């Protein structure tokens, strides 16, 4: 019943789901969340195992810190929940990701992770354009932003790249910033800033610049064979530039050919709409971000750590990554 938990609760209420229980280890958080959303005292818990045993919910939302995602997902699967919706990053180790996926598979439970990009206009519209004949397909994505944390927000963009590219990244290279800034979620947590490059088998590339010396903005540039798309995600401004049709067969060395430009505004998402879209797809049988998608984002993040610690060597995102190493992500 922290900030994200209350957001999920509002989404569930908006969908007119029956709330059979809310839980937080902090009793005051349960009281505040329950009073704020009208949840009766008999459905407020500080013990998740007891809540699951007594209420036997069909759908469970896990919106705790990442360190406890695995335990709660395993408990929900054992309690018979058919749908389990987990915040990101999915877990703090690849072993925990695999335990969660396997437990849900054995129990016949569907497991989703709250990576929202495929439902948000600032990614859906670029994908539509990039996939068109006019643009000729995605070549690279570059994200330049303030210090928003590779685990907290970087994993969202790893999943965005997979969605835009239509394929998984297979290699990561990373350079972390020297300083480690205090984490607002507590001194036991740590997230890193820095620079990342991901590559896919086809050669499509993703670049992320979120150094600890950057403190403003969130801008994304999508480059294609015949054009570029610039998105300022804070203002919702999307600008396009694409070669005129008669010049699209010319080689890429002719990068200054005449082009068409356009500018549009993307309505900013409110605090709950993207989460609601994921839950809608999850419960209604649509295309949703699976636990496997969430595991891939975690694997890419693990590869970034290994790359930085290995002198910034390119690291394959495969089964050779350390599976049991637990990271201090929130």
Short mmCIF file of C-alpha atoms in Angstrom, two decimals:
data_model
loop_
_atom_site.label_atom_id
_atom_site.label_comp_id
_atom_site.label_asym_id
_atom_site.label_seq_id
_atom_site.Cartn_x
_atom_site.Cartn_y
_atom_site.Cartn_z
CA UNK A 1 0.00 0.00 0.00
CA UNK A 2 2.78 2.37 -0.92
CA UNK A 3 2.46 4.82 -3.81
CA UNK A 4 2.37 2.13 -6.50
CA UNK A 5 0.17 -0.16 -4.43
CA UNK A 6 -2.47 2.53 -4.03
CA UNK A 7 -2.26 3.21 -7.76
CA UNK A 8 -2.94 -0.46 -8.50
CA UNK A 9 -5.81 -0.44 -6.01
CA UNK A 10 -7.39 2.52 -7.82
CA UNK A 11 -7.05 0.69 -11.14
CA UNK A 12 -8.76 -2.40 -9.70
CA UNK A 13 -11.59 -0.25 -8.36
CA UNK A 14 -11.92 1.52 -11.72
CA UNK A 15 -12.37 -1.92 -13.31
CA UNK A 16 -15.05 -2.72 -10.73
CA UNK A 17 -13.13 -5.71 -9.40
CA UNK A 18 -14.08 -6.94 -5.95
CA UNK A 19 -11.29 -6.06 -3.53
CA UNK A 20 -11.05 -9.02 -1.15
CA UNK A 21 -7.88 -7.84 0.58
CA UNK A 22 -5.08 -5.30 0.75
CA UNK A 23 -1.81 -5.92 2.54
CA UNK A 24 1.32 -4.11 3.68
CA UNK A 25 3.81 -5.00 6.38
CA UNK A 26 3.39 -1.42 7.64
CA UNK A 27 0.06 -1.20 9.46
CA UNK A 28 -0.23 2.56 8.95
CA UNK A 29 0.10 2.14 5.18
CA UNK A 30 -2.76 -0.38 5.23
CA UNK A 31 -4.91 1.97 7.31
CA UNK A 32 -4.28 4.94 5.02
CA UNK A 33 -4.81 2.93 1.84
CA UNK A 34 -7.92 1.26 3.20
CA UNK A 35 -9.52 4.50 4.35
CA UNK A 36 -8.57 6.31 1.16
CA UNK A 37 -10.27 3.67 -1.02
CA UNK A 38 -13.05 2.43 1.24
CA UNK A 39 -11.69 -1.06 1.94
CA UNK A 40 -13.36 -2.51 5.08
CA UNK A 41 -11.15 -3.20 8.08
CA UNK A 42 -11.84 -6.93 7.79
CA UNK A 43 -10.09 -6.93 4.43
CA UNK A 44 -6.96 -5.11 5.58
CA UNK A 45 -3.91 -7.24 6.37
CA UNK A 46 -0.30 -6.95 7.44
CA UNK A 47 0.40 -10.64 6.75
CA UNK A 48 0.24 -11.58 3.07
CA UNK A 49 0.20 -15.33 3.69
CA UNK A 50 -2.80 -14.97 5.98
CA UNK A 51 -4.63 -12.75 3.48
CA UNK A 52 -4.06 -15.26 0.67
CA UNK A 53 -5.15 -18.18 2.86
CA UNK A 54 -8.32 -16.49 4.11
CA UNK A 55 -9.44 -14.70 0.95
CA UNK A 56 -8.23 -17.01 -1.86
CA UNK A 57 -8.12 -14.18 -4.44
CA UNK A 58 -8.31 -14.92 -8.17
CA UNK A 59 -6.03 -12.03 -9.08
CA UNK A 60 -3.09 -10.82 -6.98
CA UNK A 61 -1.10 -7.62 -7.55
CA UNK A 62 2.43 -7.52 -6.11
CA UNK A 63 3.56 -3.89 -5.76
CA UNK A 64 6.25 -4.23 -3.11
CA UNK A 65 9.97 -3.57 -3.40
CA UNK A 66 11.68 -5.92 -5.85
CA UNK A 67 13.42 -7.80 -3.04
CA UNK A 68 10.12 -9.44 -2.03
CA UNK A 69 8.52 -9.95 -5.45
CA UNK A 70 9.61 -13.58 -5.68
CA UNK A 71 8.30 -14.63 -2.25
CA UNK A 72 4.90 -13.02 -2.77
CA UNK A 73 4.45 -14.39 -6.30
CA UNK A 74 5.28 -17.89 -5.04
CA UNK A 75 2.76 -17.48 -2.20
CA UNK A 76 0.07 -16.23 -4.59
CA UNK A 77 0.63 -19.13 -6.98
CA UNK A 78 0.48 -21.64 -4.10
CA UNK A 79 -2.77 -20.04 -2.89
CA UNK A 80 -4.43 -20.72 -6.24
CA UNK A 81 -4.48 -17.27 -7.84
CA UNK A 82 -5.10 -17.61 -11.58
CA UNK A 83 -3.63 -14.17 -12.46
CA UNK A 84 -0.60 -12.56 -10.78
CA UNK A 85 0.45 -9.05 -11.77
CA UNK A 86 3.92 -7.99 -10.58
CA UNK A 87 5.71 -4.66 -10.55
CA UNK A 88 9.10 -4.24 -12.22
CA UNK A 89 11.90 -5.11 -12.12
CA UNK A 90 10.50 -8.62 -11.95
CA UNK A 91 13.06 -9.78 -9.36
CA UNK A 92 16.52 -9.07 -8.00
CA UNK A 93 18.15 -12.16 -9.53
CA UNK A 94 17.67 -14.36 -12.56
CA UNK A 95 17.20 -17.36 -10.28
CA UNK A 96 14.26 -15.63 -8.62
CA UNK A 97 12.78 -14.79 -12.03
CA UNK A 98 13.01 -18.45 -12.99
CA UNK A 99 11.48 -19.60 -9.69
CA UNK A 100 8.53 -17.27 -10.22
CA UNK A 101 7.98 -18.39 -13.81
CA UNK A 102 8.24 -22.08 -12.92
CA UNK A 103 5.95 -21.81 -9.88
CA UNK A 104 3.28 -20.10 -11.96
CA UNK A 105 3.68 -22.65 -14.74
CA UNK A 106 3.19 -25.54 -12.30
CA UNK A 107 0.19 -23.85 -10.67
CA UNK A 108 -1.43 -22.92 -13.99
CA UNK A 109 -1.27 -19.20 -13.09
CA UNK A 110 -0.61 -16.43 -15.60
CA UNK A 111 2.16 -14.01 -14.55
CA UNK A 112 2.45 -10.48 -15.98
CA UNK A 113 4.92 -7.67 -15.27
CA UNK A 114 4.02 -3.98 -15.33
CA UNK A 115 6.04 -2.91 -18.37
CA UNK A 116 3.60 -0.53 -20.03
CA UNK A 117 5.28 0.69 -23.21
CA UNK A 118 3.18 -1.24 -25.75
CA UNK A 119 0.09 0.63 -24.54
CA UNK A 120 1.50 4.18 -24.46
CA UNK A 121 1.11 6.57 -27.43
CA UNK A 122 4.69 7.86 -27.18
CA UNK A 123 5.85 4.36 -28.22
CA UNK A 124 2.89 3.05 -30.20
CA UNK A 125 2.99 5.99 -32.64
CA UNK A 126 6.76 5.77 -33.35
CA UNK A 127 6.42 2.01 -33.87
CA UNK A 128 3.62 2.57 -36.37
CA UNK A 129 5.73 5.07 -38.30
CA UNK A 130 8.96 3.08 -38.13
CA UNK A 131 7.26 -0.07 -39.41
CA UNK A 132 5.89 1.82 -42.44
CA UNK A 133 7.41 1.70 -45.92
CA UNK A 134 8.16 5.42 -45.71
CA UNK A 135 10.60 5.05 -42.80
CA UNK A 136 12.04 1.71 -43.83
CA UNK A 137 12.34 0.11 -40.40
CA UNK A 138 14.02 0.89 -37.10
CA UNK A 139 17.82 1.15 -36.98
CA UNK A 140 18.49 2.59 -33.53
CA UNK A 141 16.92 4.12 -30.41
CA UNK A 142 18.74 6.72 -28.30
CA UNK A 143 17.42 7.82 -24.91
CA UNK A 144 18.97 10.88 -23.21
CA UNK A 145 17.61 11.64 -19.77
CA UNK A 146 18.39 12.60 -16.22
CA UNK A 147 19.58 10.14 -13.61
CA UNK A 148 16.49 7.91 -13.48
CA UNK A 149 18.15 4.63 -12.50
CA UNK A 150 18.88 1.61 -14.67
CA UNK A 151 16.70 -0.72 -12.59
CA UNK A 152 13.90 1.70 -11.76
CA UNK A 153 13.39 3.06 -15.27
CA UNK A 154 16.09 1.59 -17.50
CA UNK A 155 14.35 -1.79 -17.50
CA UNK A 156 11.23 -0.10 -18.92
CA UNK A 157 13.31 1.12 -21.85
CA UNK A 158 14.96 -2.26 -22.36
CA UNK A 159 11.45 -3.67 -22.81
CA UNK A 160 10.55 -0.70 -25.05
CA UNK A 161 13.49 -1.56 -27.33
CA UNK A 162 12.39 -5.20 -27.52
CA UNK A 163 8.88 -4.06 -28.42
CA UNK A 164 10.00 -1.51 -31.04
CA UNK A 165 12.65 -3.78 -32.57
CA UNK A 166 10.41 -6.84 -32.64
CA UNK A 167 13.26 -8.95 -31.27
CA UNK A 168 15.22 -9.42 -28.07
CA UNK A 169 18.59 -7.78 -27.42
CA UNK A 170 21.41 -10.28 -27.39
CA UNK A 171 24.34 -8.19 -26.11
CA UNK A 172 24.92 -5.38 -23.60
CA UNK A 173 27.78 -2.97 -22.95
CA UNK A 174 27.71 -0.56 -20.02
CA UNK A 175 29.64 2.23 -18.35
CA UNK A 176 28.37 3.12 -14.87
CA UNK A 177 28.84 6.53 -13.28
CA UNK A 178 31.42 6.62 -10.49
CA UNK A 179 29.19 7.93 -7.72
CA UNK A 180 26.35 5.99 -6.11
CA UNK A 181 23.62 8.43 -5.06
CA UNK A 182 21.28 7.79 -2.09
CA UNK A 183 18.18 5.84 -3.08
CA UNK A 184 14.90 7.55 -2.12
CA UNK A 185 13.35 4.18 -1.24
CA UNK A 186 15.87 3.46 1.51
CA UNK A 187 19.60 3.05 2.26
CA UNK A 188 19.41 -0.71 1.65
CA UNK A 189 18.64 -0.11 -2.04
CA UNK A 190 21.00 0.93 -4.81
CA UNK A 191 20.45 1.81 -8.45
CA UNK A 192 23.09 2.85 -10.95
CA UNK A 193 23.40 5.64 -13.47
CA UNK A 194 25.51 5.62 -16.60
CA UNK A 195 25.55 4.65 -20.26
CA UNK A 196 24.26 1.49 -21.94
CA UNK A 197 24.35 -0.01 -25.42
CA UNK A 198 22.17 -2.99 -26.35
CA UNK A 199 22.28 -4.75 -29.70
CA UNK A 200 19.88 -7.19 -31.35
CA UNK A 201 20.78 -10.01 -33.70
CA UNK A 202 19.61 -7.98 -36.71
CA UNK A 203 21.99 -5.12 -35.82
CA UNK A 204 19.32 -2.84 -34.34
CA UNK A 205 20.78 -0.79 -31.52
CA UNK A 206 19.65 0.87 -28.29
CA UNK A 207 21.59 3.59 -26.46
CA UNK A 208 20.78 4.98 -23.02
CA UNK A 209 22.46 8.02 -21.48
CA UNK A 210 21.38 8.51 -17.85
CA UNK A 211 24.56 9.66 -16.14
CA UNK A 212 24.65 11.00 -12.59
CA UNK A 213 25.73 14.38 -14.01
CA UNK A 214 22.47 14.69 -15.98
CA UNK A 215 19.56 16.18 -14.09
CA UNK A 216 16.84 17.18 -16.54
CA UNK A 217 14.80 15.98 -19.49
CA UNK A 218 13.67 12.75 -21.11
CA UNK A 219 14.22 12.68 -24.86
CA UNK A 220 14.16 9.77 -27.29
CA UNK A 221 15.42 9.72 -30.89
CA UNK A 222 14.36 6.89 -33.19
CA UNK A 223 16.51 6.53 -36.33
CA UNK A 224 15.35 4.64 -39.41
CA UNK A 225 16.75 4.24 -42.90
CA UNK A 226 14.73 7.13 -44.29
CA UNK A 227 13.95 9.33 -41.32
CA UNK A 228 14.05 10.19 -37.65
CA UNK A 229 11.49 10.67 -34.89
CA UNK A 230 12.22 12.90 -31.89
CA UNK A 231 10.05 12.60 -28.79
CA UNK A 232 10.26 14.89 -25.77
CA UNK A 233 8.49 12.65 -23.28
CA UNK A 234 8.08 15.38 -20.68
CA UNK A 235 6.26 17.79 -23.00
CA UNK A 236 4.65 15.14 -25.23
CA UNK A 237 6.09 16.69 -28.40
CA UNK A 238 6.75 14.29 -31.28
CA UNK A 239 8.64 15.58 -34.34
CA UNK A 240 9.25 13.60 -37.50
CA UNK A 241 11.51 14.05 -40.51
CA UNK A 242 11.34 11.56 -43.38
CA UNK A 243 12.83 11.58 -46.88
CA UNK A 244 10.53 12.54 -49.69
CA UNK A 245 9.28 9.47 -51.53
CA UNK A 246 11.31 10.09 -54.69
CA UNK A 247 14.60 9.94 -52.73
CA UNK A 248 14.03 6.85 -50.58
CA UNK A 249 15.91 4.44 -52.84
CA UNK A 250 19.11 6.48 -52.66
CA UNK A 251 21.92 5.16 -50.41
CA UNK A 252 22.14 6.14 -46.75
CA UNK A 253 25.22 8.25 -47.55
CA UNK A 254 22.81 10.76 -49.08
CA UNK A 255 21.61 11.76 -45.66
CA UNK A 256 20.73 15.33 -46.61
CA UNK A 257 18.05 14.62 -49.20
CA UNK A 258 14.86 16.76 -49.08
CA UNK A 259 12.43 15.65 -46.40
CA UNK A 260 8.95 16.15 -45.01
CA UNK A 261 8.50 17.33 -41.43
CA UNK A 262 5.63 17.14 -38.97
CA UNK A 263 4.99 17.88 -35.30
CA UNK A 264 2.28 16.43 -33.09
CA UNK A 265 1.39 16.43 -29.41
CA UNK A 266 0.92 13.17 -27.55
CA UNK A 267 -1.50 13.43 -24.63
CA UNK A 268 0.40 12.79 -21.39
CA UNK A 269 -0.62 9.59 -19.63
CA UNK A 270 -2.16 10.00 -16.20
CA UNK A 271 -0.77 8.13 -13.22
CA UNK A 272 -2.98 5.06 -13.67
CA UNK A 273 -3.92 4.76 -17.36
CA UNK A 274 -0.87 2.72 -18.51
CA UNK A 275 -1.22 0.30 -15.58
CA UNK A 276 -4.94 -0.01 -16.30
CA UNK A 277 -4.14 -0.87 -19.94
CA UNK A 278 -1.76 -3.65 -18.88
CA UNK A 279 -4.30 -5.09 -16.45
CA UNK A 280 -7.07 -4.87 -19.06
CA UNK A 281 -5.00 -6.88 -21.55
CA UNK A 282 -3.92 -9.33 -18.86
CA UNK A 283 -7.42 -10.10 -17.59
CA UNK A 284 -9.16 -9.88 -20.97
CA UNK A 285 -6.85 -12.20 -22.91
CA UNK A 286 -4.98 -9.55 -24.89
CA UNK A 287 -1.27 -9.10 -25.56
CA UNK A 288 0.39 -8.25 -22.24
CA UNK A 289 3.99 -8.07 -20.99
CA UNK A 290 4.74 -11.58 -19.82
CA UNK A 291 7.05 -12.73 -17.06
CA UNK A 292 9.43 -13.86 -19.81
CA UNK A 293 9.50 -10.27 -21.09
CA UNK A 294 10.23 -9.11 -17.55
CA UNK A 295 12.99 -11.70 -17.17
CA UNK A 296 14.61 -10.50 -20.39
CA UNK A 297 14.72 -6.92 -19.05
CA UNK A 298 16.35 -8.22 -15.86
CA UNK A 299 18.84 -10.29 -17.88
CA UNK A 300 19.80 -7.21 -19.90
CA UNK A 301 20.33 -5.32 -16.65
CA UNK A 302 22.47 -8.12 -15.21
CA UNK A 303 24.54 -8.09 -18.42
CA UNK A 304 25.07 -4.33 -17.93
CA UNK A 305 26.52 -4.96 -14.46
CA UNK A 306 28.80 -7.71 -15.76
CA UNK A 307 29.94 -5.51 -18.65
CA UNK A 308 30.81 -2.59 -16.38
CA UNK A 309 32.70 -4.89 -14.00
CA UNK A 310 34.54 -6.53 -16.92
CA UNK A 311 36.11 -3.34 -18.25
CA UNK A 312 33.06 -2.45 -20.36
CA UNK A 313 33.34 -5.58 -22.49
CA UNK A 314 30.28 -6.55 -24.58
CA UNK A 315 28.38 -9.26 -22.67
CA UNK A 316 26.02 -11.77 -24.23
CA UNK A 317 22.53 -11.86 -22.77
CA UNK A 318 22.32 -15.62 -22.42
CA UNK A 319 22.51 -18.53 -19.96
CA UNK A 320 26.12 -17.70 -19.02
CA UNK A 321 25.02 -14.69 -16.97
CA UNK A 322 25.25 -15.08 -13.16
CA UNK A 323 21.86 -16.49 -12.16
CA UNK A 324 22.17 -16.53 -8.37
CA UNK A 325 23.65 -13.10 -7.82
CA UNK A 326 21.13 -10.85 -6.05
CA UNK A 327 21.20 -7.11 -6.73
CA UNK A 328 20.13 -4.28 -4.37
CA UNK A 329 17.34 -2.95 -6.62
CA UNK A 330 14.23 -1.41 -5.14
#
